[in-house]
Amino acid sequence: MRDGHIERLIQLLARLPGLGPRSARRAALHLVKRRDTLLEPLARALNAVADAVRPCSTCGNLDAVDPCGVCVDGRRDPSRICVVEEVADLWALERAGVFRGRYQVLGGTLSALDGIGPEDLNIASLIARARKPEVREIILALNATVDGQTTTHYIHDCLAACDVDVSQLAHGVPVGGELDYLDDGTIGAALKSRRRM
Amino acid sequence: MEWTDEGIVLSARKHGESSAIAQLLTGHRGRHAGLVRGGAGRRIRGVLQPGNQVSASWRARLAEHLGILTVEPMRARAANFLSDSDRLAGLSAACAVAEVVLPERQPHRGTYEGMMTLLDEIERSESWPLVYVRWEAGLLAELGFGLDLGSCARTGAETGLAYVSPRSGRAVGAAAAGEYRDRLLPLPAFLVADGRGAGRALPATLGDLRDAAADGLALTGHFLARHVLGDRGGALPPARARLVERFSRRNTIPSDISVR
C-alpha cells in the first residue's frame, strides 16, 4: 500500500513525456530512496523554475529574466531574427552554435485541425520587430511539414510590407544521409533545392 | 474486421505520446480514420503529411471501432508542394474540405479519383485552380447537391450564362438576370464550357485565371456551406479560407502573364 503523497508523485511523473505509470513508479521510488542527493535538489530546482522562469516578452523564449538572455546579449547580431516554432527548436539551434542572431518563438504553427489561427501565434510581435530599422533579415526556420510550410508562407506574406529580406531553411539530404535510404519526398525536395557549383 | 486499400492522407493528429489518428480518403471506403501506432514518430510522421498517397491496412475487432491503421508510402506528394505557397494552399484546402465535407466510411470513388486528378494537376499545371473549383463542384454533385449549369433557369437558353441562383444552384443568363443581378452569384465561364468540349472559356492570362478561380471558389463555397455544412452547423475550414484569400488578391498578380 503506497502513501498518498507518493501516489500523487507517481501520477504527476506519469504525465511527463516518455514516462508511463510503470516507469513513473520506478522514478518515484528512485527519488524517495535518494532523498538528499536527488529528491530535495530536484524539488528546489522545480520550485526555482516555477518561481522564476517566464516567457520572454520580446521573443517568447523561456528564461528567468525578461527580456531573455538571448535578447539582451550585446554580442548577438540584432539585424537577424530566426523564427522557430517552439522553444525546443531554439534550443536545437543554440546547441548547433551556428546562429548568432536573435529569435522569435511562434508558439506553434497554423493548424486547422487543432484550431490554431494566426492570432494564436506570436506573428503580430514578429511583424512589429521586423519594422525596426536595425532588422535586415528574417530567417523562417519552421518544420518541413505541410503545417510548418503553410505558416512559413503566411508569415512571408505578412512581412511583404516590411523592408527586410526573408529567407527559409533549405530542405533536402541531411548530413550523413544516404540517398538509398531517403524517402521520395526528401529526395524530391533536395533535387528542387539543388544549387550551382 | 480487416481491409487493405489505397488512400490519400487528409490529416493526422497526434494521439498520446507516439501515435496519431489519421484520416484517409480511401479508394473504396471513403473517408476513414484509424490509429497509427508510431504515427507521431520520426519514421512515419513524414508519411502522414496531407496529400501523400499511401497503401493502408486497417484492422479492428468490431467494425465500429476506430481500429489500427498501418500505412506504407506510395507517393510523397506533399514534399513537392512545400515551396510553392499557392499550390500548398490548394493541397491544404482540398484535404481540409474533403475531411469536413465527406461523411465517414461511405465510398465516394468519384471524389477519390477526382482528388487524385486534382493533386496531379496541382503538381504540374498552372491552371490547377480551375481544376480545384471543378473538383469542389464534383464534390457537391457526389453529395447530391450538384449545380445545374446547362441552361438558364428563366429562359432555358444554353448560351450567355453568367450567373447562378444562390438558392437553386441553377444557371441564369446575363440577359435574364435583370434586376436580380446583384443577388446572383457570378458564374465563371470555364465552368460553363466544362463538359461540352468547347474549351473556349479558359482564361488567357494568369490574372484572369485567378479572377475566374476566385469567382468559382465563391460559387462552390456558397453551396458547400449552405447545403452540405449548413445542416450540420459546421463551417468551411480555415485552410480553404486562406486559399480564397490568396486568389482574391487580384492586384498582386501581373495580368499579362500567359497561362502555360
GROMACS .gro file of C-alpha atoms in nm:
model
  457
    1MET     CA    1   0.000   0.000   0.000
    2ARG     CA    2   0.152   0.333  -0.109
    3ASP     CA    3   0.132   0.660   0.077
    4GLY     CA    4  -0.097   0.923  -0.078
    5HIS     CA    5   0.195   1.160  -0.136
    6ILE     CA    6   0.392   0.903  -0.328
    7GLU     CA    7   0.086   0.807  -0.526
    8ARG     CA    8   0.039   1.173  -0.622
    9LEU     CA    9   0.407   1.198  -0.720
   10ILE     CA   10   0.372   0.887  -0.939
   11GLN     CA   11   0.062   1.029  -1.106
   12LEU     CA   12   0.239   1.355  -1.185
   13LEU     CA   13   0.556   1.186  -1.310
   14ALA     CA   14   0.344   0.962  -1.534
   15ARG     CA   15   0.222   1.274  -1.716
   16LEU     CA   16   0.574   1.360  -1.830
   17PRO     CA   17   0.673   1.279  -2.188
   18GLY     CA   18   0.844   0.943  -2.214
   19LEU     CA   19   0.711   0.814  -1.882
   20GLY     CA   20   0.421   0.578  -1.829
   21PRO     CA   21   0.277   0.454  -1.497
   22ARG     CA   22   0.538   0.181  -1.463
   23SER     CA   23   0.841   0.399  -1.530
   24ALA     CA   24   0.688   0.674  -1.312
   25ARG     CA   25   0.674   0.429  -1.022
   26ARG     CA   26   1.040   0.342  -1.075
   27ALA     CA   27   1.136   0.710  -1.092
   28ALA     CA   28   0.938   0.793  -0.778
   29LEU     CA   29   1.097   0.509  -0.586
   30HIS     CA   30   1.440   0.615  -0.710
   31LEU     CA   31   1.377   0.972  -0.590
   32VAL     CA   32   1.249   0.869  -0.249
   33LYS     CA   33   1.546   0.641  -0.192
   34ARG     CA   34   1.788   0.926  -0.275
   35ARG     CA   35   1.632   1.200  -0.071
   36ASP     CA   36   1.948   1.406  -0.012
   37THR     CA   37   2.119   1.367  -0.346
   38LEU     CA   38   1.820   1.377  -0.579
   39LEU     CA   39   1.474   1.436  -0.430
   40GLU     CA   40   1.543   1.756  -0.238
   41PRO     CA   41   1.767   1.918  -0.504
   42LEU     CA   42   1.505   1.831  -0.763
   43ALA     CA   43   1.227   1.981  -0.551
   44ARG     CA   44   1.432   2.301  -0.505
   45ALA     CA   45   1.509   2.318  -0.877
   46LEU     CA   46   1.142   2.271  -0.967
   47ASN     CA   47   1.042   2.542  -0.720
   48ALA     CA   48   1.302   2.780  -0.858
   49VAL     CA   49   1.190   2.720  -1.216
   50ALA     CA   50   0.824   2.760  -1.123
   51ASP     CA   51   0.901   3.090  -0.947
   52ALA     CA   52   1.141   3.245  -1.194
   53VAL     CA   53   1.105   3.114  -1.549
   54ARG     CA   54   0.866   3.305  -1.772
   55PRO     CA   55   0.826   3.356  -2.149
   56CYS     CA   56   1.033   3.647  -2.279
   57SER     CA   57   0.806   3.937  -2.371
   58THR     CA   58   1.021   4.011  -2.677
   59CYS     CA   59   1.084   3.673  -2.841
   60GLY     CA   60   0.885   3.411  -2.649
   61ASN     CA   61   1.195   3.224  -2.527
   62LEU     CA   62   1.189   3.085  -2.173
   63ASP     CA   63   1.422   3.244  -1.921
   64ALA     CA   64   1.441   3.367  -1.562
   65VAL     CA   65   1.483   3.725  -1.682
   66ASP     CA   66   1.268   3.933  -1.915
   67PRO     CA   67   1.388   4.020  -2.179
   68CYS     CA   68   1.569   3.686  -2.200
   69GLY     CA   69   1.946   3.631  -2.213
   70VAL     CA   70   1.943   3.597  -2.592
   71CYS     CA   71   1.756   3.924  -2.645
   72VAL     CA   72   1.988   4.129  -2.421
   73ASP     CA   73   2.314   3.967  -2.535
   74GLY     CA   74   2.507   4.253  -2.699
   75ARG     CA   75   2.736   4.014  -2.888
   76ARG     CA   76   2.445   3.885  -3.094
   77ASP     CA   77   2.357   4.027  -3.434
   78PRO     CA   78   2.036   4.232  -3.393
   79SER     CA   79   1.984   4.253  -3.769
   80ARG     CA   80   1.884   3.886  -3.800
   81ILE     CA   81   1.585   3.720  -3.643
   82CYS     CA   82   1.534   3.345  -3.670
   83VAL     CA   83   1.170   3.238  -3.642
   84VAL     CA   84   1.114   2.899  -3.478
   85GLU     CA   85   0.805   2.704  -3.385
   86GLU     CA   86   0.884   2.612  -3.024
   87VAL     CA   87   1.147   2.683  -2.760
   88ALA     CA   88   1.285   2.332  -2.822
   89ASP     CA   89   1.373   2.443  -3.177
   90LEU     CA   90   1.552   2.749  -3.039
   91TRP     CA   91   1.750   2.524  -2.808
   92ALA     CA   92   1.836   2.297  -3.105
   93LEU     CA   93   1.977   2.594  -3.299
   94GLU     CA   94   2.167   2.714  -2.994
   95ARG     CA   95   2.309   2.364  -2.943
   96ALA     CA   96   2.436   2.369  -3.300
   97GLY     CA   97   2.605   2.703  -3.229
   98VAL     CA   98   2.567   2.818  -3.590
   99PHE     CA   99   2.338   3.117  -3.546
  100ARG     CA  100   2.438   3.430  -3.359
  101GLY     CA  101   2.133   3.644  -3.422
  102ARG     CA  102   1.810   3.672  -3.227
  103TYR     CA  103   1.496   3.460  -3.223
  104GLN     CA  104   1.121   3.472  -3.237
  105VAL     CA  105   0.931   3.174  -3.093
  106LEU     CA  106   0.589   3.146  -3.261
  107GLY     CA  107   0.440   2.902  -3.011
  108GLY     CA  108   0.317   2.658  -3.278
  109THR     CA  109   0.208   2.654  -3.641
  110LEU     CA  110  -0.116   2.729  -3.819
  111SER     CA  111  -0.330   2.420  -3.786
  112ALA     CA  112  -0.692   2.392  -3.887
  113LEU     CA  113  -0.710   2.056  -3.713
  114ASP     CA  114  -0.608   2.196  -3.376
  115GLY     CA  115  -0.789   2.526  -3.429
  116ILE     CA  116  -0.468   2.732  -3.426
  117GLY     CA  117  -0.507   3.052  -3.628
  118PRO     CA  118  -0.268   3.344  -3.686
  119GLU     CA  119  -0.399   3.525  -3.379
  120ASP     CA  120  -0.285   3.235  -3.159
  121LEU     CA  121   0.077   3.269  -3.268
  122ASN     CA  122   0.339   3.538  -3.197
  123ILE     CA  123   0.313   3.676  -3.551
  124ALA     CA  124   0.199   4.030  -3.469
  125SER     CA  125   0.501   4.085  -3.243
  126LEU     CA  126   0.730   3.945  -3.515
  127ILE     CA  127   0.595   4.197  -3.766
  128ALA     CA  128   0.644   4.475  -3.511
  129ARG     CA  129   1.005   4.365  -3.464
  130ALA     CA  130   1.061   4.335  -3.839
  131ARG     CA  131   0.963   4.702  -3.880
  132LYS     CA  132   1.251   4.816  -3.660
  133PRO     CA  133   1.527   4.976  -3.868
  134GLU     CA  134   1.806   4.755  -3.731
  135VAL     CA  135   1.639   4.433  -3.853
  136ARG     CA  136   1.759   4.332  -4.202
  137GLU     CA  137   1.676   3.962  -4.233
  138ILE     CA  138   1.408   3.726  -4.106
  139ILE     CA  139   1.501   3.356  -4.127
  140LEU     CA  140   1.199   3.127  -4.120
  141ALA     CA  141   1.316   2.802  -3.955
  142LEU     CA  142   0.990   2.613  -3.934
  143ASN     CA  143   0.940   2.241  -3.977
  144ALA     CA  144   0.927   2.089  -4.326
  145THR     CA  145   0.567   1.977  -4.279
  146VAL     CA  146   0.252   2.098  -4.454
  147ASP     CA  147   0.152   2.298  -4.144
  148GLY     CA  148   0.505   2.433  -4.094
  149GLN     CA  149   0.539   2.548  -4.455
  150THR     CA  150   0.185   2.689  -4.464
  151THR     CA  151   0.288   2.902  -4.167
  152THR     CA  152   0.614   2.993  -4.342
  153HIS     CA  153   0.427   3.122  -4.649
  154TYR     CA  154   0.172   3.304  -4.432
  155ILE     CA  155   0.447   3.487  -4.242
  156HIS     CA  156   0.627   3.562  -4.568
  157ASP     CA  157   0.308   3.729  -4.696
  158CYS     CA  158   0.268   3.922  -4.370
  159LEU     CA  159   0.625   4.051  -4.397
  160ALA     CA  160   0.580   4.174  -4.754
  161ALA     CA  161   0.526   4.531  -4.637
  162CYS     CA  162   0.838   4.529  -4.417
  163ASP     CA  163   1.176   4.629  -4.554
  164VAL     CA  164   1.352   4.303  -4.467
  165ASP     CA  165   1.497   4.006  -4.652
  166VAL     CA  166   1.303   3.688  -4.580
  167SER     CA  167   1.474   3.351  -4.610
  168GLN     CA  168   1.395   2.998  -4.505
  169LEU     CA  169   1.590   2.686  -4.415
  170ALA     CA  170   1.688   2.451  -4.700
  171HIS     CA  171   1.512   2.117  -4.736
  172GLY     CA  172   1.697   1.809  -4.852
  173VAL     CA  173   1.958   1.545  -4.777
  174PRO     CA  174   2.071   1.551  -4.412
  175VAL     CA  175   2.441   1.536  -4.330
  176GLY     CA  176   2.534   1.167  -4.324
  177GLY     CA  177   2.222   1.074  -4.521
  178GLU     CA  178   2.240   0.814  -4.795
  179LEU     CA  179   2.015   0.858  -5.097
  180ASP     CA  180   1.916   0.493  -5.094
  181TYR     CA  181   1.757   0.533  -4.751
  182LEU     CA  182   1.581   0.866  -4.807
  183ASP     CA  183   1.210   0.890  -4.873
  184ASP     CA  184   1.083   1.011  -5.211
  185GLY     CA  185   0.970   1.347  -5.074
  186THR     CA  186   1.310   1.432  -4.927
  187ILE     CA  187   1.490   1.333  -5.247
  188GLY     CA  188   1.243   1.544  -5.449
  189ALA     CA  189   1.289   1.845  -5.220
  190ALA     CA  190   1.668   1.806  -5.236
  191LEU     CA  191   1.664   1.795  -5.614
  192LYS     CA  192   1.441   2.101  -5.631
  193SER     CA  193   1.673   2.288  -5.395
  194ARG     CA  194   1.991   2.193  -5.584
  195ARG     CA  195   2.243   2.472  -5.632
  196ARG     CA  196   2.503   2.553  -5.893
  197MET     CA  197   2.861   2.459  -5.801
  198MET     CA  198  -1.251  -0.678  -3.945
  199GLU     CA  199  -0.970  -0.604  -4.185
  200TRP     CA  200  -0.911  -0.436  -4.519
  201THR     CA  201  -0.630  -0.303  -4.736
  202ASP     CA  202  -0.677  -0.011  -4.972
  203GLU     CA  203  -0.503   0.285  -5.127
  204GLY     CA  204  -0.565   0.624  -4.976
  205ILE     CA  205  -0.476   0.990  -4.961
  206VAL     CA  206  -0.380   1.129  -4.621
  207LEU     CA  207  -0.620   1.409  -4.525
  208SER     CA  208  -0.486   1.480  -4.178
  209ALA     CA  209  -0.305   1.328  -3.883
  210ARG     CA  210  -0.348   1.440  -3.526
  211LYS     CA  211  -0.107   1.336  -3.255
  212HIS     CA  212  -0.262   1.093  -3.009
  213GLY     CA  213  -0.081   1.016  -2.687
  214GLU     CA  214   0.293   1.029  -2.696
  215SER     CA  215   0.384   0.850  -3.013
  216SER     CA  216   0.066   0.761  -3.201
  217ALA     CA  217  -0.155   0.958  -3.437
  218ILE     CA  218  -0.514   0.941  -3.552
  219ALA     CA  219  -0.504   0.965  -3.930
  220GLN     CA  220  -0.788   1.048  -4.164
  221LEU     CA  221  -0.757   0.895  -4.509
  222LEU     CA  222  -0.964   0.930  -4.822
  223THR     CA  223  -0.955   0.572  -4.943
  224GLY     CA  224  -1.038   0.443  -5.287
  225HIS     CA  225  -1.318   0.206  -5.188
  226ARG     CA  226  -1.418   0.300  -4.834
  227GLY     CA  227  -1.440   0.676  -4.847
  228ARG     CA  228  -1.309   0.886  -4.562
  229HIS     CA  229  -1.179   0.652  -4.295
  230ALA     CA  230  -0.993   0.717  -3.970
  231GLY     CA  231  -0.764   0.492  -3.775
  232LEU     CA  232  -0.495   0.491  -3.508
  233VAL     CA  233  -0.144   0.478  -3.648
  234ARG     CA  234   0.096   0.345  -3.388
  235GLY     CA  235   0.419   0.544  -3.403
  236GLY     CA  236   0.240   0.797  -3.624
  237ALA     CA  237   0.389   1.090  -3.431
  238GLY     CA  238   0.737   0.940  -3.452
  239ARG     CA  239   1.017   1.042  -3.680
  240ARG     CA  240   0.978   0.747  -3.919
  241ILE     CA  241   0.607   0.774  -4.002
  242ARG     CA  242   0.535   1.144  -3.941
  243GLY     CA  243   0.661   1.231  -4.288
  244VAL     CA  244   0.437   0.969  -4.446
  245LEU     CA  245   0.129   1.113  -4.272
  246GLN     CA  246   0.156   1.457  -4.432
  247PRO     CA  247  -0.168   1.571  -4.601
  248GLY     CA  248  -0.180   1.483  -4.970
  249ASN     CA  249   0.055   1.186  -4.951
  250GLN     CA  250  -0.063   0.870  -5.121
  251VAL     CA  251  -0.036   0.558  -4.906
  252SER     CA  252  -0.118   0.191  -4.903
  253ALA     CA  253  -0.324   0.143  -4.587
  254SER     CA  254  -0.425  -0.164  -4.389
  255TRP     CA  255  -0.696  -0.130  -4.127
  256ARG     CA  256  -0.778  -0.380  -3.856
  257ALA     CA  257  -1.026  -0.378  -3.569
  258ARG     CA  258  -1.223  -0.631  -3.365
  259LEU     CA  259  -1.556  -0.464  -3.447
  260ALA     CA  260  -1.648  -0.253  -3.748
  261GLU     CA  261  -1.748   0.044  -3.533
  262HIS     CA  262  -1.411   0.060  -3.359
  263LEU     CA  263  -1.155   0.325  -3.454
  264GLY     CA  264  -0.915   0.047  -3.550
  265ILE     CA  265  -0.545   0.031  -3.613
  266LEU     CA  266  -0.408   0.165  -3.940
  267THR     CA  267  -0.072   0.072  -4.084
  268VAL     CA  268   0.048   0.284  -4.373
  269GLU     CA  269   0.316   0.241  -4.635
  270PRO     CA  270   0.417   0.535  -4.853
  271MET     CA  271   0.325   0.509  -5.220
  272ARG     CA  272   0.380   0.863  -5.339
  273ALA     CA  273   0.509   1.152  -5.130
  274ARG     CA  274   0.320   1.435  -5.293
  275ALA     CA  275   0.328   1.682  -5.003
  276ALA     CA  276   0.701   1.745  -5.038
  277ASN     CA  277   0.650   1.867  -5.395
  278PHE     CA  278   0.424   2.149  -5.280
  279LEU     CA  279   0.610   2.279  -4.978
  280SER     CA  280   0.800   2.551  -5.162
  281ASP     CA  281   0.504   2.691  -5.357
  282SER     CA  282   0.261   2.888  -5.142
  283ASP     CA  283  -0.034   2.877  -5.384
  284ARG     CA  284  -0.005   2.507  -5.453
  285LEU     CA  285   0.045   2.429  -5.085
  286ALA     CA  286  -0.269   2.632  -5.007
  287GLY     CA  287  -0.455   2.432  -5.275
  288LEU     CA  288  -0.338   2.100  -5.133
  289SER     CA  289  -0.427   2.202  -4.775
  290ALA     CA  290  -0.768   2.331  -4.879
  291ALA     CA  291  -0.855   2.016  -5.076
  292CYS     CA  292  -0.759   1.789  -4.785
  293ALA     CA  293  -0.939   2.004  -4.528
  294VAL     CA  294  -1.256   2.032  -4.740
  295ALA     CA  295  -1.264   1.656  -4.805
  296GLU     CA  296  -1.224   1.592  -4.434
  297VAL     CA  297  -1.500   1.832  -4.331
  298VAL     CA  298  -1.748   1.762  -4.608
  299LEU     CA  299  -1.734   1.387  -4.673
  300PRO     CA  300  -1.925   1.155  -4.441
  301GLU     CA  301  -1.710   0.890  -4.277
  302ARG     CA  302  -1.695   0.537  -4.418
  303GLN     CA  303  -1.914   0.600  -4.721
  304PRO     CA  304  -1.748   0.515  -5.052
  305HIS     CA  305  -1.704   0.810  -5.286
  306ARG     CA  306  -1.498   0.666  -5.566
  307GLY     CA  307  -1.560   0.965  -5.789
  308THR     CA  308  -1.432   1.209  -5.528
  309TYR     CA  309  -1.125   0.993  -5.467
  310GLU     CA  310  -1.038   0.974  -5.836
  311GLY     CA  311  -1.115   1.343  -5.873
  312MET     CA  312  -0.880   1.422  -5.588
  313MET     CA  313  -0.602   1.215  -5.746
  314THR     CA  314  -0.651   1.411  -6.068
  315LEU     CA  315  -0.658   1.736  -5.872
  316LEU     CA  316  -0.332   1.655  -5.693
  317ASP     CA  317  -0.170   1.566  -6.027
  318GLU     CA  318  -0.288   1.895  -6.174
  319ILE     CA  319  -0.172   2.098  -5.873
  320GLU     CA  320   0.168   1.940  -5.919
  321ARG     CA  321   0.213   2.003  -6.290
  322SER     CA  322  -0.033   2.259  -6.428
  323GLU     CA  323  -0.067   2.636  -6.398
  324SER     CA  324  -0.443   2.607  -6.444
  325TRP     CA  325  -0.487   2.386  -6.136
  326PRO     CA  326  -0.712   2.643  -5.960
  327LEU     CA  327  -0.978   2.576  -6.225
  328VAL     CA  328  -0.943   2.201  -6.165
  329TYR     CA  329  -0.981   2.270  -5.794
  330VAL     CA  330  -1.309   2.453  -5.848
  331ARG     CA  331  -1.432   2.173  -6.075
  332TRP     CA  332  -1.336   1.921  -5.808
  333GLU     CA  333  -1.546   2.107  -5.549
  334ALA     CA  334  -1.836   2.124  -5.797
  335GLY     CA  335  -1.796   1.748  -5.845
  336LEU     CA  336  -1.793   1.704  -5.468
  337LEU     CA  337  -2.126   1.888  -5.449
  338ALA     CA  338  -2.268   1.664  -5.720
  339GLU     CA  339  -2.139   1.350  -5.547
  340LEU     CA  340  -2.312   1.459  -5.226
  341GLY     CA  341  -2.639   1.521  -5.407
  342PHE     CA  342  -2.622   1.898  -5.444
  343GLY     CA  343  -2.495   1.929  -5.800
  344LEU     CA  344  -2.515   2.263  -5.976
  345ASP     CA  345  -2.735   2.280  -6.285
  346LEU     CA  346  -2.531   2.489  -6.524
  347GLY     CA  347  -2.665   2.354  -6.852
  348SER     CA  348  -2.930   2.614  -6.928
  349CYS     CA  349  -3.086   2.934  -6.796
  350ALA     CA  350  -3.338   2.871  -6.520
  351ARG     CA  351  -3.558   3.153  -6.652
  352THR     CA  352  -3.542   3.126  -7.030
  353GLY     CA  353  -3.397   2.783  -7.097
  354ALA     CA  354  -3.126   2.937  -7.314
  355GLU     CA  355  -2.798   2.744  -7.326
  356THR     CA  356  -2.579   3.039  -7.414
  357GLY     CA  357  -2.492   3.362  -7.240
  358LEU     CA  358  -2.500   3.205  -6.894
  359ALA     CA  359  -2.336   3.439  -6.645
  360TYR     CA  360  -2.491   3.385  -6.302
  361VAL     CA  361  -2.608   3.115  -6.064
  362SER     CA  362  -2.907   3.137  -5.835
  363PRO     CA  363  -2.780   3.116  -5.475
  364ARG     CA  364  -3.096   2.925  -5.380
  365SER     CA  365  -3.148   2.669  -5.653
  366GLY     CA  366  -2.794   2.633  -5.791
  367ARG     CA  367  -2.927   2.678  -6.146
  368ALA     CA  368  -2.760   2.894  -6.407
  369VAL     CA  369  -2.910   3.225  -6.514
  370GLY     CA  370  -2.838   3.404  -6.841
  371ALA     CA  371  -2.686   3.753  -6.840
  372ALA     CA  372  -2.988   3.895  -7.021
  373ALA     CA  373  -3.238   3.718  -6.797
  374ALA     CA  374  -3.076   3.827  -6.469
  375GLY     CA  375  -3.228   4.174  -6.489
  376GLU     CA  376  -3.283   4.344  -6.157
  377TYR     CA  377  -3.175   4.029  -5.967
  378ARG     CA  378  -2.820   4.059  -6.098
  379ASP     CA  379  -2.679   4.181  -5.766
  380ARG     CA  380  -2.831   3.893  -5.574
  381LEU     CA  381  -2.691   3.622  -5.803
  382LEU     CA  382  -2.351   3.455  -5.787
  383PRO     CA  383  -2.113   3.515  -6.079
  384LEU     CA  384  -2.071   3.205  -6.294
  385PRO     CA  385  -1.714   3.176  -6.425
  386ALA     CA  386  -1.713   3.089  -6.792
  387PHE     CA  387  -1.477   2.792  -6.753
  388LEU     CA  388  -1.747   2.606  -6.559
  389VAL     CA  389  -2.000   2.657  -6.838
  390ALA     CA  390  -1.761   2.530  -7.101
  391ASP     CA  391  -1.693   2.222  -6.890
  392GLY     CA  392  -1.831   1.903  -7.040
  393ARG     CA  393  -1.904   2.047  -7.381
  394GLY     CA  394  -1.558   2.012  -7.520
  395ALA     CA  395  -1.555   2.370  -7.632
  396GLY     CA  396  -1.276   2.488  -7.407
  397ARG     CA  397  -1.343   2.839  -7.533
  398ALA     CA  398  -1.380   2.995  -7.193
  399LEU     CA  399  -1.039   2.911  -7.043
  400PRO     CA  400  -0.877   3.228  -6.907
  401ALA     CA  401  -0.595   3.360  -7.122
  402THR     CA  402  -0.376   3.515  -6.855
  403LEU     CA  403  -0.273   3.423  -6.503
  404GLY     CA  404  -0.460   3.729  -6.370
  405ASP     CA  405  -0.781   3.621  -6.547
  406LEU     CA  406  -0.731   3.268  -6.422
  407ARG     CA  407  -0.707   3.385  -6.063
  408ASP     CA  408  -1.017   3.600  -6.104
  409ALA     CA  409  -1.209   3.308  -6.253
  410ALA     CA  410  -1.086   3.080  -5.972
  411ALA     CA  411  -1.193   3.335  -5.709
  412ASP     CA  412  -1.543   3.350  -5.863
  413GLY     CA  413  -1.556   2.971  -5.882
  414LEU     CA  414  -1.445   2.934  -5.519
  415ALA     CA  415  -1.713   3.181  -5.409
  416LEU     CA  416  -1.972   2.978  -5.601
  417THR     CA  417  -1.881   2.632  -5.471
  418GLY     CA  418  -1.807   2.769  -5.124
  419HIS     CA  419  -2.158   2.914  -5.103
  420PHE     CA  420  -2.322   2.581  -5.182
  421LEU     CA  421  -2.084   2.374  -4.969
  422ALA     CA  422  -2.158   2.599  -4.672
  423ARG     CA  423  -2.531   2.622  -4.741
  424HIS     CA  424  -2.624   2.269  -4.842
  425VAL     CA  425  -2.354   2.041  -4.703
  426LEU     CA  426  -2.230   2.208  -4.387
  427GLY     CA  427  -2.531   2.425  -4.306
  428ASP     CA  428  -2.740   2.137  -4.171
  429ARG     CA  429  -2.453   2.015  -3.958
  430GLY     CA  430  -2.380   2.359  -3.814
  431GLY     CA  431  -2.026   2.341  -3.949
  432ALA     CA  432  -1.817   2.592  -4.138
  433LEU     CA  433  -1.573   2.571  -4.425
  434PRO     CA  434  -1.222   2.505  -4.293
  435PRO     CA  435  -0.970   2.791  -4.241
  436ALA     CA  436  -0.735   2.627  -4.495
  437ARG     CA  437  -0.995   2.690  -4.765
  438ALA     CA  438  -1.045   3.046  -4.645
  439ARG     CA  439  -0.670   3.101  -4.689
  440LEU     CA  440  -0.689   2.968  -5.046
  441VAL     CA  441  -0.980   3.202  -5.122
  442GLU     CA  442  -0.785   3.490  -4.975
  443ARG     CA  443  -0.486   3.413  -5.196
  444PHE     CA  444  -0.697   3.421  -5.510
  445SER     CA  445  -0.880   3.732  -5.401
  446ARG     CA  446  -0.557   3.934  -5.406
  447ARG     CA  447  -0.602   4.034  -5.768
  448ASN     CA  448  -0.372   4.331  -5.767
  449THR     CA  449  -0.062   4.138  -5.670
  450ILE     CA  450  -0.053   3.934  -5.991
  451PRO     CA  451   0.058   4.083  -6.321
  452SER     CA  452  -0.236   4.042  -6.557
  453ASP     CA  453  -0.033   3.984  -6.872
  454ILE     CA  454   0.145   3.662  -6.774
  455SER     CA  455   0.024   3.383  -7.002
  456VAL     CA  456  -0.112   3.057  -6.869
  457ARG     CA  457   0.102   2.759  -6.966
   0.00000   0.00000   0.00000
